Amino acid sequence: MQGAIMVKEKDIWGVADAPVDGYASEGEMDTSKLVANQNRKKKKSGGFQVMGLSHNVYRGIMKKGYKVPTPIQRKTIPVILERRDVVAMARTGSGKTACFLIPLFERLKMHMAKAGARALILSPTRELALQTLKFTRDIGKFTGLRAAVILGGDSIEGQFAAIHENPDIIIATPGRFVHVCVEMELKLTNIEYVVFDEADRLFEMGFSEQLREIMARLPDSRQTLLFSATLPKMLVEFARAGLVDPVLMRLDVESKLSENLRTTFFKVNMEDKLAVLLYLLRCIIKPKEQTVIFTATKHHVEYLHMILEKAGISSTYTYSSLDATARKINVAKFQSKKVQCMVVTDVAARGIDIPLLDNVINYNFPAKSKLFVHRVGRVARAGRCGVAYSLIAPDEYPYLLDLHLFLSKSIRYASQEPKEEEEEDWNHIYGRAPQTLIDSEMDQIRQWHETSVDVDTMKQTTINAYKQYVKSRPPASNESIRRMKDEPLEQLMGFHPLLLTETSKQEKERNSMLEALKKVRPKTVNQ
């Protein structure tokens, strides 16, 4: 077989003397350029075909089932194809992975055995890296491009071997990748395409030093893409130092929730949260729906997992300090729909892609509004509907006010008297949980604690862990604390319409009668 012919021409990117790989003649390349340019002019359909993609890339997109680009894809892919550096702000679940993979495939085109890695994708977590690897294999299956994944917790010898096989694309977490670079004295001179995925999360997790070490090893001629949900100051400084005249894309940013997402909030005392959680999973959420439950600490994760197993609700769990192999196995159980629930800490708020996730439950409400958006970004994706349920203890109420300030929305407090329209439209309503509902679940919970030393011990551990969590939790805004004191609306609201069972309706009527009786004053008899 003949070697690849290197053709130099002013190619479709407008870059003079760029090498073009393959067996095409200059005439054939000119024809390919004309077809690509012509495809770009056909704007009517609005699909991927108007982007002038090569056949193998477009075929992979169609095979994956993508029909129409998402807004962030429509906006960023053409700019990235022009080989510009890009900083893109996109909400979790907006389709950003395809934004950088499609241009990557279009640029690399085919496997080159002797060139070494030409693209590098850095991810904050192993879950996100593995998900990116899966997307790479799915969308790029017809290109012949090869990818290797470099992750902490996996065999480093196996990763050395993967690098020696000359992959075209390396997908890595920063810590392990720096280790591999040092140990192998790895040269990155052929890297021409670099992606920092979930860049704000990379910095939040303390990878800034490793990222700067990696940047120092990369050639100046590379194209650099930075995808992030937020732009903290340190990330802006990093972008200024590492990107050349970048284009900033702000779309679906963190302050915007999906139109298909319904959110709802329950006022619950901390000790009653477990009862309301069980009621939601048993009576509100359908058995076939999948739910991720977010908690404050790993001890809460283990405790809730134990309780759900006692209740006959199939579940798995993950948190940052869990063994890497166990995390991988547990996440796979949920992704393959072998279990109904997954209990997690915020390590999974971003990075684990569950495309068909139905619900999120905030067992412990997040102290940062952006974190709420990242958590609920797991649902209502790709045109599907989803629900985010939040259990709000009294000490978490200021953070709920913070969220609504952040979203520029007003809280809908449940009415004292049940309203038919609220029962039909409970989206964004904040209401109380009836005591009768809590009591009905608490009897069983008490029995589990009385008959299991492990469960009872773990409960005490979660109480102690929560005290430590509260000490490290950032304070709510002064505005929300002031509103909580000046406008005690929380005390005036009624039962949440989702939790109004027949028993709780009777309880409401009884409470109303008792309130009326309190107002009755006996008539005094004139002497």
Short mmCIF file of N, CA and C in Angstrom, two decimals, residues 54-61 101 104-118 133 135-148 165-169:
data_model
loop_
_atom_site.label_atom_id
_atom_site.label_comp_id
_atom_site.label_asym_id
_atom_site.label_seq_id
_atom_site.Cartn_x
_atom_site.Cartn_y
_atom_site.Cartn_z
N SER A 54 -17.50 16.05 6.91
CA SER A 54 -17.13 14.93 6.04
C SER A 54 -18.09 13.76 6.26
N HIS A 55 -18.11 12.86 5.29
CA HIS A 55 -19.10 11.78 5.29
C HIS A 55 -19.01 10.91 6.55
N ASN A 56 -17.79 10.51 6.94
CA ASN A 56 -17.65 9.60 8.08
C ASN A 56 -18.06 10.24 9.40
N VAL A 57 -17.82 11.54 9.54
CA VAL A 57 -18.22 12.24 10.76
C VAL A 57 -19.74 12.38 10.79
N TYR A 58 -20.31 12.79 9.67
CA TYR A 58 -21.76 12.98 9.59
C TYR A 58 -22.48 11.64 9.80
N ARG A 59 -21.91 10.58 9.28
CA ARG A 59 -22.50 9.24 9.43
C ARG A 59 -22.53 8.83 10.90
N GLY A 60 -21.45 9.14 11.64
CA GLY A 60 -21.40 8.81 13.07
C GLY A 60 -22.44 9.59 13.87
N ILE A 61 -22.66 10.85 13.48
CA ILE A 61 -23.67 11.66 14.16
C ILE A 61 -25.06 11.08 13.96
N LEU A 101 -16.31 17.32 20.22
CA LEU A 101 -15.93 16.07 19.55
C LEU A 101 -16.11 16.13 18.04
N LEU A 104 -13.35 17.96 16.47
CA LEU A 104 -12.13 17.16 16.68
C LEU A 104 -12.02 16.09 15.59
N PHE A 105 -13.12 15.36 15.36
CA PHE A 105 -13.10 14.31 14.33
C PHE A 105 -12.87 14.92 12.94
N GLU A 106 -13.47 16.06 12.71
CA GLU A 106 -13.35 16.72 11.41
C GLU A 106 -11.91 17.17 11.18
N ARG A 107 -11.23 17.54 12.25
CA ARG A 107 -9.84 18.02 12.11
C ARG A 107 -8.86 16.87 11.96
N LEU A 108 -8.98 15.84 12.79
CA LEU A 108 -8.03 14.72 12.74
C LEU A 108 -8.29 13.78 11.57
N LYS A 109 -9.53 13.64 11.20
CA LYS A 109 -10.00 12.88 10.03
C LYS A 109 -9.75 11.38 10.11
N MET A 110 -8.51 10.93 10.32
CA MET A 110 -8.23 9.50 10.27
C MET A 110 -7.06 9.16 11.20
N HIS A 111 -6.93 7.86 11.51
CA HIS A 111 -5.85 7.41 12.40
C HIS A 111 -4.51 7.54 11.72
N MET A 112 -3.51 8.05 12.46
CA MET A 112 -2.14 8.14 11.97
C MET A 112 -1.24 7.41 12.97
N ALA A 113 -0.76 6.26 12.58
CA ALA A 113 -0.06 5.36 13.50
C ALA A 113 1.23 5.95 14.06
N LYS A 114 1.93 6.76 13.28
CA LYS A 114 3.25 7.24 13.70
C LYS A 114 3.24 8.64 14.30
N ALA A 115 2.11 9.32 14.22
CA ALA A 115 2.09 10.72 14.65
C ALA A 115 2.01 10.88 16.16
N GLY A 116 1.43 9.90 16.85
CA GLY A 116 1.20 10.05 18.28
C GLY A 116 -0.08 10.85 18.52
N ALA A 117 -0.35 11.10 19.79
CA ALA A 117 -1.61 11.78 20.13
C ALA A 117 -1.64 13.19 19.54
N ARG A 118 -2.80 13.53 18.95
CA ARG A 118 -2.97 14.87 18.36
C ARG A 118 -4.06 15.67 19.05
N LEU A 133 -15.27 9.19 26.65
CA LEU A 133 -14.72 8.08 25.85
C LEU A 133 -15.82 7.34 25.11
N PHE A 135 -18.77 8.55 24.18
CA PHE A 135 -19.23 9.42 23.10
C PHE A 135 -18.24 9.41 21.94
N THR A 136 -16.95 9.41 22.28
CA THR A 136 -15.91 9.41 21.25
C THR A 136 -16.02 8.17 20.38
N ARG A 137 -16.23 7.03 21.02
CA ARG A 137 -16.35 5.77 20.27
C ARG A 137 -17.64 5.72 19.46
N ASP A 138 -18.72 6.28 20.02
CA ASP A 138 -20.02 6.24 19.34
C ASP A 138 -20.04 7.14 18.11
N ILE A 139 -19.68 8.42 18.31
CA ILE A 139 -19.77 9.37 17.20
C ILE A 139 -18.64 9.19 16.20
N GLY A 140 -17.46 8.81 16.70
CA GLY A 140 -16.31 8.70 15.80
C GLY A 140 -16.04 7.31 15.28
N LYS A 141 -17.02 6.42 15.37
CA LYS A 141 -16.78 5.01 15.02
C LYS A 141 -16.39 4.80 13.56
N PHE A 142 -16.81 5.69 12.65
CA PHE A 142 -16.51 5.50 11.23
C PHE A 142 -15.25 6.23 10.79
N THR A 143 -14.61 6.97 11.70
CA THR A 143 -13.40 7.71 11.34
C THR A 143 -12.14 6.87 11.49
N GLY A 144 -12.20 5.83 12.31
CA GLY A 144 -11.02 5.01 12.56
C GLY A 144 -10.07 5.62 13.57
N LEU A 145 -10.44 6.77 14.15
CA LEU A 145 -9.59 7.40 15.15
C LEU A 145 -9.58 6.59 16.44
N ARG A 146 -8.44 6.56 17.10
CA ARG A 146 -8.29 5.76 18.33
C ARG A 146 -8.14 6.67 19.55
N ALA A 147 -8.76 6.25 20.64
CA ALA A 147 -8.72 7.04 21.87
C ALA A 147 -8.21 6.20 23.02
N ALA A 148 -7.45 6.82 23.92
CA ALA A 148 -6.99 6.17 25.15
C ALA A 148 -7.44 7.01 26.33
N GLU A 165 0.64 2.58 22.14
CA GLU A 165 -0.12 2.18 20.93
C GLU A 165 -0.48 3.37 20.05
N ASN A 166 0.04 4.55 20.39
CA ASN A 166 -0.15 5.77 19.59
C ASN A 166 -1.61 6.11 19.33
N PRO A 167 -2.38 6.39 20.37
CA PRO A 167 -3.76 6.82 20.14
C PRO A 167 -3.78 8.22 19.52
N ASP A 168 -4.84 8.53 18.80
CA ASP A 168 -4.99 9.87 18.23
C ASP A 168 -5.50 10.84 19.28
N ILE A 169 -6.29 10.32 20.23
CA ILE A 169 -6.96 11.16 21.22
C ILE A 169 -6.65 10.62 22.62
#
